């Protein structure tokens, strides 16, 4: 996967480049709009990460220009502003995504994956999800572990489904809130942890290998190994 | 006036306005004077023509009826002399010598028959013969040796001779000339007066503007508290000054708020930053690997907390300054509350709290979804953090007079009476609270930004009650503030 990273702050650029390369992306970095345009024209990219505050031009302007030049790869917009610009909303509706700084690396990677998935021809949507001995029947909304049916509420099933779809990868609390409850909020209290705790009580029964792992300070992982 | 001040005056708007006004005024008055002068001139002409016609007729009658004997010349001559003494517009200073009138009688063959006047009368006769003078209507006659033309009327009498009465236009021209001189002087005076009045009035008015400019240029260099001088008059310039001062008031308030925000942010950020730095430093110093990750995890959590705090306090500050930008979409409060309850219920029941929703079904408000989500989350967080276990939270959603009313009631200990009046201010929190004191301030800010209100009271039976009002339809904040 070829990724173009447009970010002017060198610290962020180098840490992102390192982490993205570790995550398996082939990263080209640009520090300003002009360079980004040139690089994007030379080679096609699968996905772009664009910071809004570039030294020579506005990130949105760059994206719109690239779109006009025929670059159709999805864009993940990085913004240091709190309020989301109308134009960002427009791009979001057009299939791009945005992330506000500071962000968890796990969330950045998850959003990149989502964008790539959205852009690739829809994989045949399976009606069953399987992670180790955990199995989810998406049609009957039923989850089993080692053949035993788990008594889950509908909400718990959605949460578990989300974890399964991201098995082996870190999901943050804000990602869970966004995807499972559809809200971009940051509660002061540990509401998400309590949900996970309850779910874990049902999924990781006595004597079974614990599947749901907490990564303190980051989020949760559903183990797939 | 020194040359230094002359140049600015020539470049001033007052000067330009006065010049243009004066030019228009001068042209106008000049036209009026020219018209008056013409009118007077023609009137004088008409009067002297009437006199000439009248007198020449009298003389003609006299000449006709006087027998042509030796006395004829004397009689007609006397009458002509008498006539010349009644000349209109006569300059009395000219003395007895009378060269302004002539009387001439010419025979049918063109020879001079009788002459009364200055000189020999021959040039006059020549001039008369050179131009044809129609009897009845007087006309101009230039005579050699006289600078000023004569006005001549004629009549023909029975014996075939013609009688000519000439009146020098000298007196007429003198009157007109003195009139012209007066007109020009008067005109100059008027123009000068007009110019002065316009110039000084505009200069005076524009000097207010100039003072405003000076005051405005001082503002910002030193401080924002300076104001433009206000005139007592309620005219355009006065209004400009008032408007400018209102604008400056608003800017000063905004600046003040900005200062307050930055000051309190700097203050509030220092302690968590110190804590994070300390934790990271400790992780460097401490030996074992597990210690490392514990400190780092704790630092990351602290950072998340800090980010949240930063966002919230900026939102609160922006909302207080009416600068929160809303992206209004239809939001179903009923559905939102159900999702929130679903999210918070495990935490609440884990703490032994019960939550109940009393709602009459979908209730849609035009609101900023992200802000409303966070506002409701804040309300729930608040309940979760502050009420003791085994309490019940009742949520009531209803419509009242085009507003959505959300009531949160619990049977806990209620609000601390000391804190209650200041509940929605920033950094206000109960003595046992562990939050950063922004939760309810944020709720208040969001409600206000949507044109709604939040009220906190203690129930009679004990317990806290929070009432959030949100208008159903989009009403701009400006309208609400204005009303």
XYZ file of C-alpha atoms in Angstrom:
708
model
C 0.000 0.000 0.000
C 1.500 3.293 -1.093
C 0.722 6.181 1.198
C 1.446 9.881 0.741
C 1.898 11.720 4.027
C 1.585 15.500 3.801
C 2.543 17.019 7.144
C 4.743 20.029 7.751
C 5.716 19.413 11.356
C 8.857 17.313 11.167
C 8.374 15.638 14.559
C 4.920 14.408 13.675
C 5.960 13.560 10.151
C 8.843 11.326 11.208
C 6.918 9.566 13.979
C 3.988 8.952 11.655
C 6.247 7.750 8.863
C 7.949 5.305 11.202
C 4.711 3.952 12.637
C 3.024 3.716 9.243
C 6.003 1.857 7.787
C 5.875 -0.497 10.744
C 2.202 -1.035 9.968
C 3.205 -2.123 6.470
C 2.625 1.006 4.385
C 5.080 2.256 1.813
C 5.279 5.897 2.883
C 6.325 8.968 0.912
C 6.365 12.185 2.918
C 5.956 15.801 1.835
C 6.259 18.888 3.993
C 4.303 21.318 1.846
C 1.575 21.481 -0.747
C 3.827 22.075 -3.748
C 5.982 19.015 -3.055
C 2.886 16.956 -2.325
C 1.382 17.909 -5.678
C 4.552 16.987 -7.511
C 4.941 13.618 -5.770
C 1.267 12.779 -6.202
C 1.533 13.464 -9.926
C 4.639 11.302 -10.367
C 3.247 8.099 -8.921
C -0.207 6.924 -8.029
C -0.944 6.410 -4.329
C -3.502 4.204 -2.635
C -4.225 6.617 0.166
C -3.242 10.086 1.389
C -2.859 11.658 4.813
C -3.107 15.461 4.621
C -2.617 17.915 7.452
C -4.860 20.986 7.218
C -2.280 23.529 8.301
C 0.368 23.465 5.589
C 2.882 26.295 5.255
C 2.144 27.198 1.636
C -1.536 26.405 1.316
C -4.608 25.153 3.075
C -4.861 21.358 3.208
C -8.394 21.463 1.804
C -7.219 23.509 -1.163
C -4.520 20.946 -1.815
C -7.012 18.068 -1.671
C -9.435 19.803 -4.031
C -6.557 20.578 -6.412
C -5.389 16.959 -6.343
C -8.946 15.816 -6.999
C -9.071 18.091 -10.040
C -5.784 16.668 -11.232
C -7.339 13.231 -11.154
C -6.110 11.849 -7.835
C -8.981 9.725 -6.595
C -7.308 7.946 -3.668
C -9.121 8.462 -0.347
C -7.767 11.104 2.011
C -7.469 11.091 5.785
C -7.479 14.705 6.917
C -5.535 15.616 10.046
C -6.784 18.711 11.787
C -5.551 20.611 14.810
C -8.747 22.638 14.899
C -11.490 21.606 17.249
C -14.471 22.614 15.221
C -14.938 20.821 11.975
C -14.939 23.068 8.947
C -17.936 22.865 6.580
C -15.543 21.984 3.778
C -14.197 19.088 5.820
C -17.780 17.923 6.276
C -18.153 18.083 2.514
C -15.075 15.962 1.972
C -16.250 13.563 4.632
C -19.473 13.090 2.729
C -17.397 12.563 -0.398
C -15.817 9.493 1.176
C -12.835 10.994 2.965
C -12.304 11.003 6.709
C -10.818 13.328 9.277
C -9.054 12.953 12.584
C -8.437 15.630 15.159
C -5.036 16.036 16.779
C -4.004 14.651 19.197
C -5.043 11.172 18.134
C -4.223 7.608 19.099
C -2.060 5.871 16.549
C -4.409 2.893 16.694
C -7.256 5.101 15.603
C -5.258 6.534 12.726
C -4.466 3.022 11.478
C -8.081 1.924 11.877
C -9.367 4.884 9.912
C -6.830 4.245 7.156
C -7.998 0.640 6.917
C -11.615 1.764 6.769
C -10.886 4.214 3.988
C -9.046 1.578 1.970
C -11.848 -0.911 2.512
C -14.421 1.636 1.451
C -12.481 2.306 -1.691
C -11.768 -1.281 -2.670
C -14.416 -3.361 -4.440
C -16.706 -4.689 -1.743
C -15.411 -7.982 -0.471
C -18.086 -10.629 -0.393
C -19.727 -9.820 2.899
C -19.680 -12.923 4.978
C -22.567 -13.667 7.282
C -20.306 -15.299 9.823
C -17.295 -13.973 11.669
C -14.808 -16.304 13.284
C -11.952 -15.452 15.615
C -10.262 -18.517 17.111
C -13.052 -20.391 18.855
C -15.374 -17.396 18.905
C -18.032 -17.393 16.214
C -20.596 -14.753 15.314
C -23.661 -15.403 13.204
C -24.473 -11.991 11.785
C -27.865 -13.010 10.447
C -29.197 -14.636 13.580
C -27.305 -12.151 15.799
C -25.899 -15.044 17.780
C -22.445 -15.507 19.243
C -20.914 -18.814 20.311
C -17.670 -19.617 22.004
C -16.415 -23.199 21.650
C -19.908 -24.081 20.455
C -21.619 -22.617 23.518
C -24.117 -19.831 22.896
C -23.274 -16.560 24.648
C -26.178 -14.633 26.183
C -25.510 -11.178 24.777
C -27.711 -8.086 24.632
C -28.091 -6.595 21.128
C -25.686 -3.815 22.061
C -23.115 -6.277 23.374
C -23.387 -8.208 20.143
C -22.653 -5.048 18.119
C -19.679 -4.321 20.345
C -18.343 -7.841 20.007
C -18.882 -7.732 16.249
C -16.846 -4.551 16.063
C -14.047 -6.120 18.093
C -14.115 -9.229 15.898
C -13.939 -7.237 12.692
C -10.828 -5.588 14.105
C -9.444 -8.757 15.684
C -5.747 -8.509 16.387
C -5.801 -4.743 16.143
C -6.114 -2.110 18.807
C -9.381 -0.219 19.062
C -9.591 2.878 21.227
C -12.461 3.954 23.427
C -13.377 6.820 21.122
C -13.407 4.417 18.150
C -15.796 2.157 20.044
C -18.025 5.097 20.958
C -17.999 6.273 17.376
C -18.665 2.940 15.705
C -20.910 1.192 18.240
C -22.871 4.119 19.657
C -22.394 6.560 16.790
C -21.106 9.408 18.936
C -17.886 11.362 18.977
C -17.819 12.074 22.699
C -15.207 11.806 25.385
C -16.908 10.859 28.638
C -15.192 11.726 31.893
C -16.268 8.393 33.255
C -15.280 4.853 32.364
C -18.540 3.936 30.625
C -16.852 2.045 27.783
C -14.660 0.080 30.161
C -17.746 -1.113 32.018
C -19.269 -2.358 28.778
C -16.063 -4.187 27.890
C -15.860 -5.578 31.391
C -19.375 -6.980 31.113
C -18.723 -8.368 27.658
C -15.530 -9.953 28.816
C -17.429 -11.606 31.651
C -19.618 -13.317 29.069
C -17.045 -14.061 26.370
C -14.090 -15.050 28.478
C -15.828 -17.541 30.763
C -14.112 -19.510 33.452
C -11.357 -21.770 32.313
C -11.236 -20.239 28.855
C -8.365 -18.411 27.294
C -9.060 -14.660 27.722
C -9.700 -13.109 24.303
C -10.397 -9.490 25.112
C -7.256 -7.781 26.233
C -6.965 -4.305 27.714
C -4.057 -2.177 26.574
C -3.948 0.457 29.253
C -3.774 3.974 27.984
C -4.657 2.897 24.452
C -7.686 0.663 24.215
C -8.611 -2.968 23.647
C -7.596 -5.859 21.426
C -9.492 -8.991 20.591
C -6.736 -11.542 20.329
C -6.677 -13.591 17.168
C -3.710 -15.789 18.101
C -1.075 80.158 8.517
C 2.301 78.597 7.893
C 3.118 76.764 4.698
C 3.095 73.519 6.632
C -0.583 73.817 7.386
C -1.501 75.181 3.965
C -0.780 71.967 2.166
C -2.970 69.738 4.320
C -5.799 72.233 3.927
C -5.474 72.126 0.144
C -5.649 68.352 0.355
C -8.497 68.275 2.816
C -11.986 67.141 1.956
C -13.356 70.389 3.426
C -11.385 72.353 0.842
C -12.580 70.229 -2.037
C -16.197 70.293 -0.911
C -16.080 74.075 -0.419
C -14.497 74.623 -3.838
C -17.155 72.596 -5.583
C -20.006 74.137 -3.640
C -18.617 77.611 -4.255
C -18.185 76.973 -7.961
C -21.802 75.893 -8.272
C -22.931 78.823 -6.146
C -20.835 81.332 -8.146
C -22.179 80.096 -11.479
C -25.727 80.235 -10.189
C -25.502 83.741 -8.780
C -23.649 84.947 -11.882
C -26.484 83.734 -14.085
C -28.968 85.528 -11.857
C -26.974 88.761 -12.055
C -26.563 88.542 -15.828
C -30.297 88.109 -16.145
C -30.957 91.059 -13.827
C -28.492 93.240 -15.724
C -30.104 92.411 -19.048
C -33.502 93.125 -17.630
C -32.446 96.497 -16.238
C -30.647 97.431 -19.474
C -33.643 96.659 -21.633
C -35.895 98.487 -19.235
C -33.757 101.629 -19.391
C -33.683 101.346 -23.187
C -37.443 100.977 -23.301
C -37.954 103.994 -21.094
C -35.656 106.257 -23.040
C -37.204 105.018 -26.294
C -40.635 105.877 -24.948
C -39.385 109.321 -23.972
C -37.776 109.848 -27.371
C -40.872 108.735 -29.266
C -43.069 110.943 -27.122
C -40.879 114.020 -27.437
C -40.232 113.671 -31.128
C -43.981 113.573 -31.643
C -44.413 116.755 -29.564
C -41.643 118.438 -31.517
C -43.166 117.286 -34.783
C -46.516 118.784 -33.762
C -44.840 122.014 -32.722
C -42.859 122.216 -35.975
C -45.967 121.515 -37.989
C -48.146 124.067 -36.283
C -45.565 126.790 -35.991
C -45.858 129.089 -39.000
C -42.808 129.059 -41.208
C -41.703 132.590 -40.478
C -38.676 134.235 -38.961
C -39.725 133.068 -35.532
C -39.980 129.442 -36.591
C -36.353 128.650 -35.813
C -36.557 130.302 -32.429
C -39.827 128.716 -31.367
C -38.856 125.227 -32.380
C -35.343 125.777 -31.041
C -36.728 126.863 -27.643
C -38.998 123.859 -27.438
C -36.082 121.581 -28.365
C -33.954 123.204 -25.667
C -36.728 122.648 -23.154
C -37.025 119.033 -24.169
C -33.316 118.421 -23.784
C -33.552 119.523 -20.173
C -35.957 116.730 -19.340
C -33.546 114.058 -20.428
C -33.991 110.826 -18.423
C -30.998 109.314 -16.544
C -29.235 112.651 -16.786
C -25.974 113.008 -14.971
C -26.469 116.154 -12.921
C -22.718 116.640 -12.582
C -22.401 117.203 -16.328
C -23.347 120.838 -15.767
C -25.202 123.187 -18.058
C -23.421 122.212 -21.234
C -25.717 119.861 -22.939
C -24.224 117.534 -25.482
C -26.407 114.574 -24.674
C -29.366 115.642 -26.812
C -29.624 117.013 -30.320
C -32.535 118.194 -32.343
C -32.267 118.124 -36.080
C -34.709 119.084 -38.783
C -33.836 118.107 -42.284
C -35.507 119.228 -45.457
C -36.984 116.757 -47.865
C -33.905 117.255 -50.065
C -31.596 116.273 -47.215
C -30.230 119.714 -46.277
C -29.950 120.814 -42.657
C -32.888 123.030 -41.792
C -32.653 123.470 -38.054
C -30.072 122.304 -35.543
C -30.150 122.453 -31.766
C -27.311 120.742 -29.938
C -23.586 120.648 -29.506
C -21.473 121.153 -32.598
C -22.501 122.023 -36.096
C -24.865 119.154 -36.635
C -23.322 118.254 -39.988
C -21.762 114.960 -38.863
C -25.068 114.034 -37.290
C -26.928 114.664 -40.489
C -24.363 112.667 -42.432
C -24.726 109.776 -40.045
C -28.497 109.989 -40.245
C -28.371 109.941 -44.003
C -25.957 106.990 -43.955
C -28.406 104.792 -42.072
C -32.055 104.737 -42.827
C -34.004 105.705 -39.751
C -37.555 104.473 -39.786
C -39.992 106.973 -38.313
C -41.660 105.701 -35.162
C -39.138 103.205 -33.828
C -35.929 104.652 -32.303
C -32.618 103.156 -33.336
C -28.874 103.479 -32.610
C -26.751 105.991 -34.435
C -22.994 106.346 -34.420
C -21.802 109.852 -35.069
C -18.298 110.801 -35.983
C -16.623 112.733 -33.152
C -18.773 111.196 -30.455
C -17.575 108.182 -28.535
C -20.993 107.125 -27.423
C -23.736 106.338 -29.933
C -26.999 108.226 -29.967
C -30.449 106.813 -29.791
C -32.433 108.580 -32.474
C -36.184 108.831 -33.023
C -37.627 110.517 -36.060
C -40.883 111.767 -37.441
C -41.925 113.202 -40.756
C -44.026 116.300 -40.911
C -46.364 117.675 -43.563
C -43.928 120.044 -45.221
C -41.802 117.078 -46.268
C -39.017 117.668 -43.749
C -37.982 115.134 -41.119
C -37.406 115.815 -37.483
C -34.795 113.841 -35.613
C -34.368 113.797 -31.863
C -31.155 112.160 -30.691
C -30.301 111.137 -27.166
C -26.785 110.161 -26.267
C -26.598 106.702 -24.710
C -23.852 107.994 -22.469
C -26.013 108.399 -19.417
C -27.692 105.079 -20.006
C -24.353 103.324 -20.300
C -23.106 105.076 -17.201
C -26.061 103.808 -15.197
C -25.586 100.310 -16.544
C -21.872 100.428 -15.874
C -22.297 101.455 -12.275
C -24.941 98.755 -11.931
C -22.536 96.212 -13.373
C -19.808 97.310 -10.998
C -22.138 96.900 -8.037
C -23.289 93.545 -9.274
C -19.717 92.307 -9.659
C -18.776 93.547 -6.202
C -21.877 92.018 -4.673
C -21.246 88.782 -6.532
C -17.660 88.594 -5.302
C -18.813 89.262 -1.772
C -21.499 86.586 -1.968
C -19.121 84.041 -3.440
C -16.529 84.758 -0.789
C -19.132 84.591 1.943
C -20.571 81.354 0.571
C -17.162 79.802 0.295
C -16.281 80.778 3.846
C -19.506 79.426 5.271
C -19.268 76.121 3.420
C -15.575 75.773 4.161
C -15.838 76.441 7.855
C -18.934 74.297 8.358
C -17.503 71.311 6.538
C -14.163 71.848 8.200
C -15.819 71.875 11.578
C -17.817 68.763 10.814
C -14.865 66.955 9.333
C -12.706 67.940 12.270
C -14.901 65.575 14.320
C -14.042 62.870 11.846
C -10.394 63.873 12.081
C -10.539 63.607 15.862
C -12.115 60.181 15.487
C -9.305 59.145 13.170
C -6.748 60.314 15.690
C -8.517 58.530 18.529
C -8.856 55.375 16.434
C -5.164 55.414 15.579
C -4.316 55.683 19.267
C -6.443 52.621 20.009
C -4.431 49.470 19.813
C -1.073 51.222 20.005
C -1.568 51.694 23.698
C -4.747 50.071 24.872
C -8.292 49.295 23.842
C -9.931 51.430 26.494
C -9.610 54.674 24.520
C -12.802 55.897 22.907
C -13.673 58.199 20.059
C -14.969 61.635 21.210
C -18.752 61.864 21.022
C -20.475 64.999 19.759
C -23.626 66.188 21.440
C -25.460 66.415 18.133
C -27.422 63.449 16.936
C -26.291 63.653 13.312
C -24.470 61.267 11.006
C -21.072 62.045 12.480
C -22.435 61.640 15.999
C -23.893 58.286 15.023
C -20.593 57.249 13.508
C -18.842 58.025 16.775
C -21.419 56.079 18.774
C -21.220 53.102 16.432
C -17.446 53.125 16.547
C -17.517 53.184 20.326
C -19.996 50.300 20.445
C -17.722 48.346 18.149
C -14.755 49.131 20.371
C -16.750 48.003 23.410
C -17.411 44.672 21.776
C -13.804 44.272 20.687
C -12.598 45.127 24.158
C -14.946 42.583 25.713
C -13.798 39.940 23.257
C -10.165 40.765 23.921
C -10.791 40.635 27.618
C -12.432 37.252 27.275
C -9.560 36.055 25.159
C -7.102 37.180 27.812
C -9.131 35.460 30.493
C -9.251 32.276 28.462
C -5.549 32.224 27.732
C -4.684 33.097 31.316
C -6.873 30.419 32.818
C -5.814 27.894 30.185
C -2.169 28.539 30.919
C -2.928 28.158 34.585
C -4.996 25.014 34.160
C -2.542 23.351 31.835
C 0.475 23.781 34.025
C -0.365 21.256 36.710
C -1.359 18.352 34.450
C 1.667 19.065 32.256
C 3.868 18.975 35.324
C 2.303 15.685 36.350
C 2.838 14.156 32.906
C 6.395 15.352 32.741
C 7.057 13.976 36.198
C 5.610 10.595 35.361
C 7.659 10.290 32.178
C 10.788 11.341 34.029
C 10.113 8.760 36.695
C 9.722 6.088 34.052
C 13.178 7.004 32.759
C 14.722 6.796 36.181
C 12.960 3.692 37.445
C 14.582 0.369 36.736
C 12.168 -2.374 35.842
C 10.235 -2.681 32.568
C 6.781 -2.998 34.125
C 7.239 0.223 36.021
C 8.030 1.919 32.738
C 4.810 0.984 31.056
C 2.744 1.827 34.131
C 4.121 5.364 34.211
C 3.753 5.809 30.470
C 0.185 4.506 30.484
C -0.646 6.870 33.272
C 0.954 9.739 31.352
C -1.069 8.899 28.235
C -4.258 8.827 30.270
C -3.335 12.144 31.728
C -2.756 13.510 28.217
C -6.170 12.302 27.053
C -7.710 13.950 30.046
C -5.813 17.134 29.257
C -6.957 17.142 25.633
C -10.539 16.716 26.739
C -10.143 19.508 29.227
C -8.640 21.781 26.588
C -11.484 21.125 24.166
C -14.123 21.639 26.795
C -12.732 24.842 28.181
C -12.299 26.299 24.693
C -15.878 25.322 23.876
C -17.142 26.904 27.066
C -15.121 30.041 26.422
C -16.299 30.280 22.819
C -19.890 29.745 23.806
C -19.604 32.438 26.461
C -18.256 34.794 23.818
C -21.082 33.772 21.435
C -18.511 32.433 19.012
C -19.528 28.779 18.945
C -20.294 27.733 15.393
C -23.294 25.469 15.137
C -23.822 22.929 12.418
C -27.553 22.411 12.893
C -29.165 19.160 11.849
C -32.339 17.463 13.071
C -31.557 15.590 16.306
C -34.035 13.190 17.867
C -33.620 13.763 21.602
C -35.679 10.710 22.500
C -33.492 8.410 20.430
C -30.350 10.106 21.667
C -31.367 9.668 25.310
C -32.116 5.989 24.733
C -28.677 5.439 23.198
C -27.060 7.361 26.055
C -28.929 5.323 28.630
C -27.796 2.193 26.856
C -24.231 3.482 27.046
C -24.358 4.603 30.666
C -26.661 1.966 32.127
C -23.949 -0.631 32.911
C -21.854 1.973 34.715
C -24.854 3.216 36.619
C -26.177 -0.142 37.644
C -22.613 -1.065 38.569
C -22.790 1.792 41.031
C -26.281 0.795 42.192
C -27.996 3.646 40.368
C -31.228 3.346 38.478
C -32.072 5.446 35.456
C -35.560 5.834 34.019
C -36.708 7.654 30.929
C -40.167 9.167 30.677
C -40.659 10.274 27.119
C -43.590 10.741 24.799
C -41.765 9.439 21.739
C -39.530 11.052 19.118
C -38.745 14.708 19.730
C -36.742 16.468 17.060
C -34.758 19.658 17.630
C -32.580 21.547 15.160
C -29.223 21.377 16.861
C -25.537 20.699 16.490
C -25.451 16.933 16.897
C -21.875 16.681 18.186
C -22.430 19.393 20.807
C -25.754 17.957 21.946
C -24.169 14.504 22.244
C -21.438 15.906 24.410
C -23.885 17.977 26.433
C -26.010 14.928 27.278
C -22.880 12.899 28.033
C -21.832 15.635 30.430
C -25.185 15.518 32.192
C -24.924 11.740 32.543
C -21.290 11.938 33.695
C -22.371 14.485 36.246
C -25.041 12.200 37.685
C -22.744 9.226 37.618
C -19.997 11.030 39.463
C -21.959 12.994 42.013
C -24.830 10.981 43.379
C -24.382 8.205 45.920
C -25.358 4.616 45.174
C -28.936 3.317 45.420
C -30.329 6.514 43.995
C -32.670 6.838 41.043
C -32.299 9.264 38.150
C -35.512 10.225 36.396
C -35.310 11.678 32.912
C -38.374 13.448 31.611
C -38.553 14.643 28.046
C -41.474 16.815 27.008
C -42.467 19.671 24.721
C -43.433 23.002 26.180
C -44.255 26.040 24.069
C -42.012 25.240 21.133
C -39.157 24.162 23.339
C -37.969 20.740 24.265
C -37.727 20.376 28.023
C -35.371 17.804 29.474
C -35.670 17.323 33.218
C -33.088 15.348 35.172
C -34.169 14.605 38.708
C -32.450 12.424 41.231
C -33.162 11.534 44.832
C -29.616 12.165 45.948
C -28.444 14.824 48.390
C -29.053 17.664 45.920
C -26.752 20.533 45.076
C -24.632 22.157 47.722
C -26.574 25.389 48.497
C -23.302 27.318 48.490
C -22.386 26.131 45.024
C -25.901 26.315 43.540
C -25.886 30.000 42.494
C -22.562 29.558 40.678
C -23.202 26.105 39.311
C -22.758 26.999 35.640
C -19.601 29.025 36.026
C -16.284 27.650 34.889
C -14.136 25.903 37.471
C -17.006 25.652 39.950
C -17.266 22.228 41.507
C -18.522 20.681 44.682
C -16.080 20.163 47.518
C -16.030 16.412 46.894
C -15.948 16.628 43.095
C -12.960 15.176 41.285
C -13.836 16.625 37.881
C -12.322 19.707 36.330
C -15.415 21.812 37.011
C -16.345 22.299 33.386
C -19.168 19.794 32.964
C -22.155 21.956 33.835
C -20.524 25.101 32.470
C -20.308 23.250 29.167
C -23.965 22.150 29.386
C -24.975 25.733 30.008
C -22.793 27.002 27.170
C -24.231 24.548 24.644
C -27.817 25.263 25.697
C -27.203 28.991 25.371
C -25.548 28.604 22.005
C -28.742 26.911 20.827
C -30.894 29.658 22.272
C -31.952 27.542 25.240
C -31.429 27.618 28.985
C -30.379 25.383 31.858
C -31.704 25.802 35.360
C -30.593 23.963 38.472
C -32.707 23.654 41.600
C -33.060 21.318 44.500
C -36.280 19.306 44.634
C -38.535 19.856 47.623
C -38.251 16.200 48.514
C -34.463 16.494 48.299
C -32.328 15.670 45.325
C -31.115 17.730 42.417
C -33.130 18.876 39.440
C -31.626 20.122 36.203
C -33.959 21.560 33.589
C -32.608 21.959 30.059
C -34.678 23.939 27.574
C -33.893 23.754 23.878
C -35.884 25.510 21.154
C -37.400 23.035 18.717
C -36.772 25.144 15.637
C -33.614 26.859 14.564
C -33.413 30.261 16.185
C -30.197 32.112 15.725
C -28.354 33.056 18.877
C -28.352 36.673 17.782
C -32.144 36.844 17.919
C -32.254 35.379 21.356
C -29.649 37.783 22.660
C -31.476 40.724 21.071
C -34.775 39.786 22.665
